[in-house]
Coordinates of C-alpha atoms in Angstrom, one line a residue:
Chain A
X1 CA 113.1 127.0 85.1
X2 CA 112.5 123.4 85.3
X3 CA 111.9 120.9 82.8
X4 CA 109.1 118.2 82.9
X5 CA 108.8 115.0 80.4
X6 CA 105.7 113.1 81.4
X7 CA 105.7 109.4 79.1
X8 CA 106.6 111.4 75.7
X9 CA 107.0 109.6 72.5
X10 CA 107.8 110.8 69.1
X11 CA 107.9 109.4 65.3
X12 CA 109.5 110.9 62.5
X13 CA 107.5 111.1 59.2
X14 CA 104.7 109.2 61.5
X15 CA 102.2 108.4 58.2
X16 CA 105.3 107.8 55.9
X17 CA 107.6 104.8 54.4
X18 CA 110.0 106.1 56.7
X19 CA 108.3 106.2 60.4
X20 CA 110.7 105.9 63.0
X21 CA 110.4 106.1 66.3
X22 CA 113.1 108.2 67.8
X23 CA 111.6 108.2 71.6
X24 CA 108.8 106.5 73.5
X25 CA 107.4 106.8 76.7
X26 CA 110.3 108.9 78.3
X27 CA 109.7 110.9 81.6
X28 CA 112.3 112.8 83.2
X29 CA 112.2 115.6 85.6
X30 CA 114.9 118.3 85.8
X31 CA 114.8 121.1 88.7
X32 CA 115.7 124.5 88.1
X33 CA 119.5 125.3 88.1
X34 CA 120.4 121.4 87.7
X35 CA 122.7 120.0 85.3
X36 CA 121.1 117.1 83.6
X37 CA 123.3 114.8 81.3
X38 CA 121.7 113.2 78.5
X39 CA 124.0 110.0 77.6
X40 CA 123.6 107.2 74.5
X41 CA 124.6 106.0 71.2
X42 CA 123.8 108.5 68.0
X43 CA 120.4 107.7 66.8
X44 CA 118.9 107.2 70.8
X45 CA 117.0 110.2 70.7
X46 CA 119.4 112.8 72.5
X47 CA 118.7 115.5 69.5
X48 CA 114.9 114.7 69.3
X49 CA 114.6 115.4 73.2
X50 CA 116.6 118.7 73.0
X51 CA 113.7 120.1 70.1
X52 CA 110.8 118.6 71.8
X53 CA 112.2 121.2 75.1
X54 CA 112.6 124.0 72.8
X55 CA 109.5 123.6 71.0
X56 CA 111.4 122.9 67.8
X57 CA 109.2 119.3 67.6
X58 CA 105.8 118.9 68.9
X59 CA 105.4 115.3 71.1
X60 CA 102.9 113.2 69.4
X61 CA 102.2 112.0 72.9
X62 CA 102.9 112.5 76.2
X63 CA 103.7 116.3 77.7
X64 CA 106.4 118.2 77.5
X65 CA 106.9 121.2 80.1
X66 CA 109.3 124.0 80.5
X67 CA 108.7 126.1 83.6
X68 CA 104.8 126.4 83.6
X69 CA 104.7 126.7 79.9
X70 CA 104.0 123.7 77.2
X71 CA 105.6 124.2 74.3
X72 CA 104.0 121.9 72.5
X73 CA 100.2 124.1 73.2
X74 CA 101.8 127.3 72.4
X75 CA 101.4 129.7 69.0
X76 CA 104.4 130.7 67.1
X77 CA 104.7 134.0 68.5
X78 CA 104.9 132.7 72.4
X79 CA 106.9 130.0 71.1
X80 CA 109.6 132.5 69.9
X81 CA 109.3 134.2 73.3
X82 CA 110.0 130.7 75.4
X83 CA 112.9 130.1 72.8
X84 CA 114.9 133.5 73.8
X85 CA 114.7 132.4 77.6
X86 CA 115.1 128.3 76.6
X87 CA 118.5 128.5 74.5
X88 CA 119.1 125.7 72.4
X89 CA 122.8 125.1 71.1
X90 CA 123.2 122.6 68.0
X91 CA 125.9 120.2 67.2
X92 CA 128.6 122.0 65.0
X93 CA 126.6 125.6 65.7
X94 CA 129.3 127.5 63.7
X95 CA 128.2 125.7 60.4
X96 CA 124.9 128.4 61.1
X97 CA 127.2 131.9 61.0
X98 CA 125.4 134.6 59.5
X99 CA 127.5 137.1 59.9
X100 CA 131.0 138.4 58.7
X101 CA 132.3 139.6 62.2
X102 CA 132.0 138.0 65.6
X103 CA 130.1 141.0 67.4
X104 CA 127.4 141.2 64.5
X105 CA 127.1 137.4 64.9
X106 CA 126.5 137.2 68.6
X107 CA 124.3 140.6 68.2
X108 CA 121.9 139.2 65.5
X109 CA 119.7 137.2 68.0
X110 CA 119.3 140.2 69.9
X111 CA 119.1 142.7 67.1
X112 CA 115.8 140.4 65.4
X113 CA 114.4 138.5 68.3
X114 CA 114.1 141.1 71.0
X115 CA 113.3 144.5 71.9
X116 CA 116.8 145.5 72.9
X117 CA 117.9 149.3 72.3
X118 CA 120.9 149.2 69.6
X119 CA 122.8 151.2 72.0
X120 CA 122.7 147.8 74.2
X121 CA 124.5 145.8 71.7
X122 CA 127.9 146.5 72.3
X123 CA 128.3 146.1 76.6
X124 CA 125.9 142.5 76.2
X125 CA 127.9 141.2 73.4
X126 CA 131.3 142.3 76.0
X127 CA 129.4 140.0 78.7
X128 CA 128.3 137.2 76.3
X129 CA 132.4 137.1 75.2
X130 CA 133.5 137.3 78.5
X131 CA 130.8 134.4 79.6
X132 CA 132.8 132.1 77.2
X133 CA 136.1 132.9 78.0
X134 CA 136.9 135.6 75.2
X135 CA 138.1 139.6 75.2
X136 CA 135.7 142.3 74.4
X137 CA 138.8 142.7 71.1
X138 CA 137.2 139.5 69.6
X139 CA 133.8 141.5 68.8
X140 CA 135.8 143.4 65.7
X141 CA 137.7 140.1 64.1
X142 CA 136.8 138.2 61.2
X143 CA 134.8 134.6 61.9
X144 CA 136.9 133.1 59.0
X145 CA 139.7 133.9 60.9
X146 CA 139.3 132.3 64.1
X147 CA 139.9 128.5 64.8
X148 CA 137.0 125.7 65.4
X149 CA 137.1 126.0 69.7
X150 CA 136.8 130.0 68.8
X151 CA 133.9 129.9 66.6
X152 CA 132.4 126.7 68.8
X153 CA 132.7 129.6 71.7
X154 CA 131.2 132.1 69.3
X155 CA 128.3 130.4 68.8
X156 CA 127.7 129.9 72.7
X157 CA 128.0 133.5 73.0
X158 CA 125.4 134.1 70.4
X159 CA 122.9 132.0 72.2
X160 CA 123.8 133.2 75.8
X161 CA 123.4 137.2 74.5
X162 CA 119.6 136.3 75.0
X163 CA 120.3 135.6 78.4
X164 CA 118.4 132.1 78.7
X165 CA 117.3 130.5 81.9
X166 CA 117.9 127.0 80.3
X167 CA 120.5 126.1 78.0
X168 CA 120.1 123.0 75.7
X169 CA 123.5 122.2 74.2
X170 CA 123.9 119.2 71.5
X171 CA 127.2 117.6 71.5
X172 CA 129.3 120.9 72.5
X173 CA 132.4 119.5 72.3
X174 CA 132.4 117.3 69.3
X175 CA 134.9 117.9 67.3
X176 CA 137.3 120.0 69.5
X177 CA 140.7 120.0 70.4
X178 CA 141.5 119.3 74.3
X179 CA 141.9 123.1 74.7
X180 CA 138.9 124.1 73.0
X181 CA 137.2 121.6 75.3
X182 CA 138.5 122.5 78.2
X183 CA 137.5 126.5 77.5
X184 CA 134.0 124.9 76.4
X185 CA 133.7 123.4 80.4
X186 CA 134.5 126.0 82.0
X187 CA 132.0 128.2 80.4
X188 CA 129.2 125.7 80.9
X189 CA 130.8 125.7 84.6
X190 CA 130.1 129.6 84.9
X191 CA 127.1 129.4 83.6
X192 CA 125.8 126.5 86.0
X193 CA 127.2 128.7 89.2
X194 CA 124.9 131.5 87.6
X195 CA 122.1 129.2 87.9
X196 CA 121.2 128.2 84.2
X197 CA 119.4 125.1 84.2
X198 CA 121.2 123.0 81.7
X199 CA 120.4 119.6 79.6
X200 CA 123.7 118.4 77.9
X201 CA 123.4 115.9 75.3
X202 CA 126.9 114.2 74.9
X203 CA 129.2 111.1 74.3
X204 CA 132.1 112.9 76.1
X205 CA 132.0 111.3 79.7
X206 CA 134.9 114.0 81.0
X207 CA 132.3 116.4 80.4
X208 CA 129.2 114.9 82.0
X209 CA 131.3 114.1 84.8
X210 CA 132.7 117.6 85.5
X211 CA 129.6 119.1 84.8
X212 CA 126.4 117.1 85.7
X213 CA 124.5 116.3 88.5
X214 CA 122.2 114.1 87.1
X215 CA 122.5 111.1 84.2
X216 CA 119.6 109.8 82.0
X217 CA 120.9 107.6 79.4
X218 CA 118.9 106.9 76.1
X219 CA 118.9 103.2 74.3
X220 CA 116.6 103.3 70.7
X221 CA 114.6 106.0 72.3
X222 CA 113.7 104.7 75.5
X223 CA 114.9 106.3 79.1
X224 CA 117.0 103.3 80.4
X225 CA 118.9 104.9 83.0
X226 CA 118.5 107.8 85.4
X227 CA 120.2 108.5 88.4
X228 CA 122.4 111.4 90.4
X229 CA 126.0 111.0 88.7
X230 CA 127.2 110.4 92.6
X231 CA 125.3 106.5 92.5
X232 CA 126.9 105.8 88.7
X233 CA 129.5 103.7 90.2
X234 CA 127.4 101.2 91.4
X235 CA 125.7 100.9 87.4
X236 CA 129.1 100.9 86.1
X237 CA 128.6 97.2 84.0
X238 CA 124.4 97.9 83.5
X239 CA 126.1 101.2 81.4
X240 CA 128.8 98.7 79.5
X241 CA 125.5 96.9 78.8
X242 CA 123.7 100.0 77.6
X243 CA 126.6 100.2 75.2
X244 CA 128.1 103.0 76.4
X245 CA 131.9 103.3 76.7
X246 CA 133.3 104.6 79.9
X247 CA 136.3 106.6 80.5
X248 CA 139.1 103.7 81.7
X249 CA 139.8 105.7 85.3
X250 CA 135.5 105.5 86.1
X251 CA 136.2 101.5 84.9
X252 CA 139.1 101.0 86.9
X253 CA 137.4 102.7 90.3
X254 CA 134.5 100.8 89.9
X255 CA 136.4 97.5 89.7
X256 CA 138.5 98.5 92.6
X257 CA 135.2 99.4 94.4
X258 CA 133.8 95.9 94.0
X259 CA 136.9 94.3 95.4
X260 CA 136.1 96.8 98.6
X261 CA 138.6 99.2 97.7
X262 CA 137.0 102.3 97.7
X263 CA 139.1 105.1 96.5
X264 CA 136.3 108.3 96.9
X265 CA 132.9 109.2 96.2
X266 CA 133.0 111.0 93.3
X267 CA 133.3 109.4 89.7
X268 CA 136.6 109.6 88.2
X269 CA 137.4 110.2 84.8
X270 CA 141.0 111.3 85.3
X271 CA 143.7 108.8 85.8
X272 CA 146.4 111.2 87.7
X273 CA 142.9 112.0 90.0
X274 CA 142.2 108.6 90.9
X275 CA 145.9 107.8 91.1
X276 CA 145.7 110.3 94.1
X277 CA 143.0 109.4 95.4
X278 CA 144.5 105.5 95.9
X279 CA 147.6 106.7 96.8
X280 CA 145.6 108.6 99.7
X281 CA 143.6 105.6 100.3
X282 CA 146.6 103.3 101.0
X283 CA 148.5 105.9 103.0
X284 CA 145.4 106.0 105.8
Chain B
X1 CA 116.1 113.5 59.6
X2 CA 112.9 115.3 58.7
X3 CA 110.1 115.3 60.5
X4 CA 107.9 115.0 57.4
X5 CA 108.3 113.2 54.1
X6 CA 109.1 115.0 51.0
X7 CA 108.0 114.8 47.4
X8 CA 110.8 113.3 45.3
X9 CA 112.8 111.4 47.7
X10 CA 113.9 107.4 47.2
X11 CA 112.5 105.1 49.5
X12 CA 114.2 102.2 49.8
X13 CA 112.3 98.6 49.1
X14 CA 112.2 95.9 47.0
X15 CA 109.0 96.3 45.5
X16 CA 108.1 94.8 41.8
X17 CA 108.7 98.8 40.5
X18 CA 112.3 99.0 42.6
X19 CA 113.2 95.9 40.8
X20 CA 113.0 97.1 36.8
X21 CA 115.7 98.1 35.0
X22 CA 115.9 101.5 35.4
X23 CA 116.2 102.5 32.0
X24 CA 112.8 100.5 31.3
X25 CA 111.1 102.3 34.1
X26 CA 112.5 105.8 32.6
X27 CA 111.2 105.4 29.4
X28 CA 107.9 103.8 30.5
X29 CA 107.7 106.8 32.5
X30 CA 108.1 109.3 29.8
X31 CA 105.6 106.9 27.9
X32 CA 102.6 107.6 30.7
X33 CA 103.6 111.5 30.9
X34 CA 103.1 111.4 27.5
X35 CA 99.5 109.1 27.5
X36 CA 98.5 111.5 30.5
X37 CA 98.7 114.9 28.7
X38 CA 96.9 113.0 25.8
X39 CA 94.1 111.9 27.9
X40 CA 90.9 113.7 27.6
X41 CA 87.5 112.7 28.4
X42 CA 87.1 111.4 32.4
X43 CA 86.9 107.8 31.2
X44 CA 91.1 107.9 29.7
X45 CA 91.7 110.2 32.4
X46 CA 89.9 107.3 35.3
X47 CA 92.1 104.5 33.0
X48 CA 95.5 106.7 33.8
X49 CA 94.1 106.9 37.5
X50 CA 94.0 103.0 38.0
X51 CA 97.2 102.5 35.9
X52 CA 99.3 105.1 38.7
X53 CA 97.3 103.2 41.4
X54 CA 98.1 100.0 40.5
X55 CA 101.8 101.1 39.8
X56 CA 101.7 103.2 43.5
X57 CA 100.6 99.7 44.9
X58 CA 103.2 97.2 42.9
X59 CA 106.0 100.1 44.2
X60 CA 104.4 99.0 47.2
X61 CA 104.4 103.0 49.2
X62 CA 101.8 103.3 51.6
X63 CA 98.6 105.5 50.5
X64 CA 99.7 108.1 53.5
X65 CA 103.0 108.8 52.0
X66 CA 100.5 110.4 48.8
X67 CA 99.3 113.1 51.0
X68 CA 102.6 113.7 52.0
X69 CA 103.8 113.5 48.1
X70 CA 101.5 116.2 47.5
X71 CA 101.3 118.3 50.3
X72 CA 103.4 121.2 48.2
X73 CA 101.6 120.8 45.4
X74 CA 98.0 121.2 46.7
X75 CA 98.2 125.3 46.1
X76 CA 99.4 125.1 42.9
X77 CA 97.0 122.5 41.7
X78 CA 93.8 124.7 43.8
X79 CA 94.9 127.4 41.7
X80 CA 95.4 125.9 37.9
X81 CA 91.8 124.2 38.4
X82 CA 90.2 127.5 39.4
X83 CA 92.2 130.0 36.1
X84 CA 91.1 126.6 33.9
X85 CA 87.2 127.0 35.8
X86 CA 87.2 130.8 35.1
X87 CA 89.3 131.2 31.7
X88 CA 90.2 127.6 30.2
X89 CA 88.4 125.8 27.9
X90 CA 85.1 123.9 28.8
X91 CA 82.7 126.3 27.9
X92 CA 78.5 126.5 27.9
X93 CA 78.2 122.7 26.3
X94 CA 75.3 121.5 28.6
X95 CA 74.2 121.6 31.8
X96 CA 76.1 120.5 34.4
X97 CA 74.8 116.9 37.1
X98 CA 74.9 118.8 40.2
X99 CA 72.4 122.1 39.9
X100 CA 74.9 124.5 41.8
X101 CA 77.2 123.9 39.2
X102 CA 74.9 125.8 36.9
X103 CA 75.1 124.9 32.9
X104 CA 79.0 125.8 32.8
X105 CA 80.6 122.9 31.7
X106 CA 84.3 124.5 33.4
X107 CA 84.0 122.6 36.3
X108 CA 84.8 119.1 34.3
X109 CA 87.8 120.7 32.7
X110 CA 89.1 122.0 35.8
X111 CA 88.8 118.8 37.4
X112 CA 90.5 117.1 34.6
X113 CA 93.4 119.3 34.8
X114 CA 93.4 118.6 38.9
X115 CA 93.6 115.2 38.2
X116 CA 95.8 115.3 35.3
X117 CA 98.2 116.8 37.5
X118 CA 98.2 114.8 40.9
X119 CA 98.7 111.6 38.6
X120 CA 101.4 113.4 36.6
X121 CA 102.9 114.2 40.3
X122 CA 102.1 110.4 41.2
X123 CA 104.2 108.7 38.1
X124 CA 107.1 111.3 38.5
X125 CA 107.5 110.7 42.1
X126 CA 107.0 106.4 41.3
X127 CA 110.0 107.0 39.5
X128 CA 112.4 108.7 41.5
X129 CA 111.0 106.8 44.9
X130 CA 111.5 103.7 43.2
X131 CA 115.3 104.6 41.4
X132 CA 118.4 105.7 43.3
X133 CA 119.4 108.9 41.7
X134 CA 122.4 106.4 40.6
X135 CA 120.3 104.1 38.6
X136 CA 118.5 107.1 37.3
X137 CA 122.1 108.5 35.8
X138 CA 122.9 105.5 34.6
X139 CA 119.8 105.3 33.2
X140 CA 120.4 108.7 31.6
X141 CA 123.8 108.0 30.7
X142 CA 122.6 104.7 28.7
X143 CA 120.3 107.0 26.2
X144 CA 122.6 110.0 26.1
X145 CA 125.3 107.3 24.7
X146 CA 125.3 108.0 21.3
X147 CA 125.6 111.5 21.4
X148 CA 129.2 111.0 23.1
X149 CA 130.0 109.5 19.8
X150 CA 129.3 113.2 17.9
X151 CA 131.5 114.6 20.9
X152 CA 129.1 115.6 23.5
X153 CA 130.4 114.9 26.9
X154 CA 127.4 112.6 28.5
X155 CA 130.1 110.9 31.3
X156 CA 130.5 114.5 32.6
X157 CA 127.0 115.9 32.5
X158 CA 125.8 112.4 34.0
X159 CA 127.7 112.6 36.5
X160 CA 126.6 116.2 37.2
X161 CA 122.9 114.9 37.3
X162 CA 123.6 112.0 39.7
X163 CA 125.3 114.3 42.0
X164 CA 122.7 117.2 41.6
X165 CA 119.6 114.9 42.1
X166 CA 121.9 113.0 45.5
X167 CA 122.3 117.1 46.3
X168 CA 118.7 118.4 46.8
X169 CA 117.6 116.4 49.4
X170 CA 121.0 117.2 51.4
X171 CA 119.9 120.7 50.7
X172 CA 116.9 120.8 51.5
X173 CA 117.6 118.7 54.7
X174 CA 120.3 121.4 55.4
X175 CA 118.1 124.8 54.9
X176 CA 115.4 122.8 57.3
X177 CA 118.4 122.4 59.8
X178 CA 119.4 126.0 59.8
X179 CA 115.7 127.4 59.9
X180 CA 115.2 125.3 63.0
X181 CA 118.9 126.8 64.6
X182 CA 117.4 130.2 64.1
X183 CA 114.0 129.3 65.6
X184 CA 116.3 128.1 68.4
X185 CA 117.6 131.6 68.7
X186 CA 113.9 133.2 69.0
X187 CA 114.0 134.4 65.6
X188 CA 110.4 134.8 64.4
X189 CA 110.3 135.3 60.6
X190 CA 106.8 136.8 60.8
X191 CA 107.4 139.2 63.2
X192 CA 108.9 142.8 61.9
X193 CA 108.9 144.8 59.1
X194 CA 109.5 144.1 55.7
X195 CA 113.1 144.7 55.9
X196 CA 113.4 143.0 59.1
X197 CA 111.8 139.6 58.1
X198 CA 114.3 139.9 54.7
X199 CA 117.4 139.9 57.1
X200 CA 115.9 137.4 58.8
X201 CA 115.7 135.0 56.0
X202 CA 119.3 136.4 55.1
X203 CA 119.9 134.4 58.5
X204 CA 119.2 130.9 56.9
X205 CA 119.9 132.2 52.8
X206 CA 123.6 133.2 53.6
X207 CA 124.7 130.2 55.9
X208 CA 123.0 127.7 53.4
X209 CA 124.8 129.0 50.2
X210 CA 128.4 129.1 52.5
X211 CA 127.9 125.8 53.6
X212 CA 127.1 124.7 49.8
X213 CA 129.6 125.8 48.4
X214 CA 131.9 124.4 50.9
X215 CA 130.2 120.8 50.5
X216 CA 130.7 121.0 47.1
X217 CA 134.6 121.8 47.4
X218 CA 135.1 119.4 50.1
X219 CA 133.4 116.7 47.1
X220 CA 135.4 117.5 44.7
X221 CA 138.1 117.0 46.4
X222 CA 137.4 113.8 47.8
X223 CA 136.6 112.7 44.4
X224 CA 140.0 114.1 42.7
X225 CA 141.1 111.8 45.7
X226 CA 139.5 109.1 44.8
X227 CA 141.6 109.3 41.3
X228 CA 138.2 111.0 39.5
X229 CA 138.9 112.0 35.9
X230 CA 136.6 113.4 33.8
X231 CA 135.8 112.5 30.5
X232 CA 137.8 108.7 31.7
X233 CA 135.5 106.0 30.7
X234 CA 134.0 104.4 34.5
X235 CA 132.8 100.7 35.3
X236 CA 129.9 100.0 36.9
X237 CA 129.1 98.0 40.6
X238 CA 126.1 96.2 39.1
X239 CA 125.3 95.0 35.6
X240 CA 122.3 96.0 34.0
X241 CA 119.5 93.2 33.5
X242 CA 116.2 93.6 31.8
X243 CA 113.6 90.8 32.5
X244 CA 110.2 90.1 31.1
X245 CA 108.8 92.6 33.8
X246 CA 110.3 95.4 32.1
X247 CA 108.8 94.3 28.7
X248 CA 105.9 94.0 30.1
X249 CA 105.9 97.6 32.0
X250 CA 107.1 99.4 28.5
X251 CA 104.5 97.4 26.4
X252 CA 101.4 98.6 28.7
X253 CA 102.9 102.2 28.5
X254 CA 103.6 101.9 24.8
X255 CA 100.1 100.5 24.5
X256 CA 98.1 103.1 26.5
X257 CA 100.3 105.7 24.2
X258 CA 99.1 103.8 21.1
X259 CA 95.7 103.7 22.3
X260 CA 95.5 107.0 23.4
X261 CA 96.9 108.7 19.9
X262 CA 94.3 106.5 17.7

């Protein structure tokens, strides 16, 4: 399923004492089975975008499109059909547990928002664990009991049990340990080979970079930057501008780059990759 | 943030209202609750209607925000205006100025009562938009003093209000976030049986109260940090200054009152 902005804007409280505008005029295109990174400091309009895609917000101009459907021109029963196949993941999900054990937790989407036969439960919970990197076992443990990467991971699980086409994921790793993070990647990683289309809002570079094809960065709700992730080296001091801080190694490639040093194509975020990669460089 | 504005919430300015002592605006407030459930005939009742104007337009809000004030409130009022049509008081007196209305004088009682209760709605919500629910405590805390002298522990239950009235929008801002994270999931809370749409709403009751509870531990804590002792006598950041506005403000209140019981 693609995703389609075409010049949306959108105001908080619009006819209030507090109006803000959290985005204006932003277009952006996403194909199916892309990975699009959303970049930019808190209050650009990263979350906003996210729930105009899932319908959560309605545009108060411009159009918002998810495959052929507009969520925006939809009624709240087809809206809760386009949410089960347009997964949206929130920042800190686990703060939204509902349940006492991790099965019924990832199960509850499925048990009240489709028409899946009870008997189904157990093997798509299996797969939604396995998807994020857990055993089948963890389906029977308490939530209370498992640490912040677990639960971050059980909350993925309970989104992807719905199967989504698109996966909308707000800050995934905030607040993780390295570990957790890295677990976190490679389940996005499996779920891009599968094909899911996703939009990853995020102020962890490492994880753009591994993971996205695309960049749009957001300044005070406006679409300032957008480009394949392979071309960011070129923008490396219009980002700085942007106010965005990248990882030293991406810094450090960049400024070698403009002294005609080139040391690959792809953007570096690790410092033992690119020391590799210049080592290689010298030795030809 | 929400997308819509909500009824009880401070907005922060520094309008002529934002700038009274709080205690002043308190009382005053109490004052015109008191002049508008005393107000009878549609002239006091238009009087109380200019009076919440004016003081809408000196706490400087724009006329939007009003609908969005009362927005919740629109049912309930719909509702008391129709029981006081039907059953209130108003009776056969005379007929009525527009011919539909018949000789049934309910209708004026009915829209007094409306009225009575969009400016009562107007005056509360002048007060809390224009006072931080600190200044409102400390308001609070200023008239509750001499009860602390017969032993009753006003530091303590202040300090309960100020955090209580600081909670409810952070509540309500938190319910709103975990609705929306289970409409994210395809949850659709009309959809199902009885039972169903109960567990569903189990899905945003249960998280809500956990996370609650857990705030409020995680506060008390940081406050206990913070070296917090109850019942220890606390300072204040800013002193408390009454000008000639705020004699002003209570002696139009106090005078409306006056006017209003003669």
């Amino acid at each position: 399923m693609q995703i389609s902005l075409k010049n949306v804007s959108f105001t908080y409280q619009a006819d209030g004492p507090f109006a803000r505008q959290a985005l204006s005029g932003v277009s952006l295109e996403v194909a199916a089975g892309q990975c699009q990174g959303l970049a930019g400091p808190s209050g650009s309009g990263k979350t906003t975008l996210l729930q105009l895609v899932n319908g959560l917000l309605k545009p108060c101009s411009g159009r918002v499109q998810v495959g052929e459907l507009e969520p925006a021109a939809l009624n709240p029963r087809q809206l809760a059909q386009l949410r089960r196949r347009v997964g949206l993941v929130f920042q800190q999900p686990e703060r939204q547990f509902v349940e006492r054990l991790v099965g019924d937790e990832i199960a509850f989407g499925l048990r009240y928002a489709t028409q899946v036969p009870p008997k189904e439960y157990a093997p798509q919970v299996g797969e939604a664990l396995q998807a994020v990197g857990l055993q089948a076992s963890y389906a029977n443990r308490e939530i209370s009991h498992l640490s912040g990467g677990e639960k971050r991971r059980v909350a993925l699980a309970g989104i992807l049990v719905m199967r989504p086409e698109v996966l909308l994921l707000d800050e995934p790793t905030a607040g993780l340990d390295y570990p957790a993070i890295r677990a976190v990647i490679a389940t996005l990683q499996f779920l891009k080979r599968q094909g899911t289309t996703l939009l990853l809002a995020s102020h962890d570079f490492p994880l753009l970079f591994e993971l996205c094809d695309q960049l749009a960065v957001l300044k005070e709700g406006q679409l300032v930057y957008h480009s394949p992730l392979a071309e960011l080296g070129q923008q490396v001091s219009f980002l700085q501008e942007m106010g965005l801080e990248l990882p030293v190694p991406t810094l450090l490639a960049a400024s070698l780059a403009q002294r005609g040093f080139t040391p690959g194509a792809h953007v570096f975020t690790d410092p033992q990759a690119l020391a590799r990669a210049i080592r290689e460089q010298l030795l030809t | 943030m929400w997308e819509k504005a909500i009824s009880g919430q401070y907005v922060p300015g520094d309008s002529w209202l934002h700038r009274r002592d709080p205690r002043s605006k308190l009382l005053a407030s109490f004052l015109l609750l008191a002049v508008l459930f005393l107000a009878e005939v549609p002239g006091e009742l238009l009087i109380c209607g200019a009076i919440a104007a004016l003081l809408w337009h000196l706490g400087q809000l724009p006329l939007a925000h009003l609908r969005e004030v009362l927005r919740p409130f629109w049912l309930l009022i719909l509702l008391v205006a129709v029981l006081q049509f039907w059953w209130g008081a108003g009776g056969t007196t005379g007929p009525g100025p527009l011919p539909f209305l018949g000789a049934n004088r309910g209708w004026e009682a009915a829209l007094a009562l409306a009225l009575r209760l969009i400016l009562l709605i107007m005056v509360m919500h002048l007060l809390v938009a224009t006072t931080t629910p600190l200044q409102l405590a400390d308001a609070w805390s200023w008239y509750l003093s001499p009860l602390g002298k017969l032993g009753f522990p006003v530091a303590e239950l202040v300090v309960i209000m100020a955090i209580s009235l600081r909670f409810i929008p952070l509540f309500l801002q938190e319910s709103a976030h975990i609705h929306k994270a289970q409409l994210a999931r395809g949850i659709d809370f009309r959809e199902g049986s009885l039972k169903q749409r109960l567990a569903k709403t189990l899905g945003i009751l249960v998280p809500l109260l956990r996370n609650s509870l857990q705030r409020s531990e995680e506060l008390a804590e940081a406050m206990e940090a913070r070296a917090f002792q109850p019942g220890q006598r606390r300072g204040r950041l800013y002193e408390r200054k009454t000008s000639a506005g705020d004699l002003v403000f209570l002696l139009v209140a106090a005078g409306l009152l006056a006017l209003f019981t003669w």
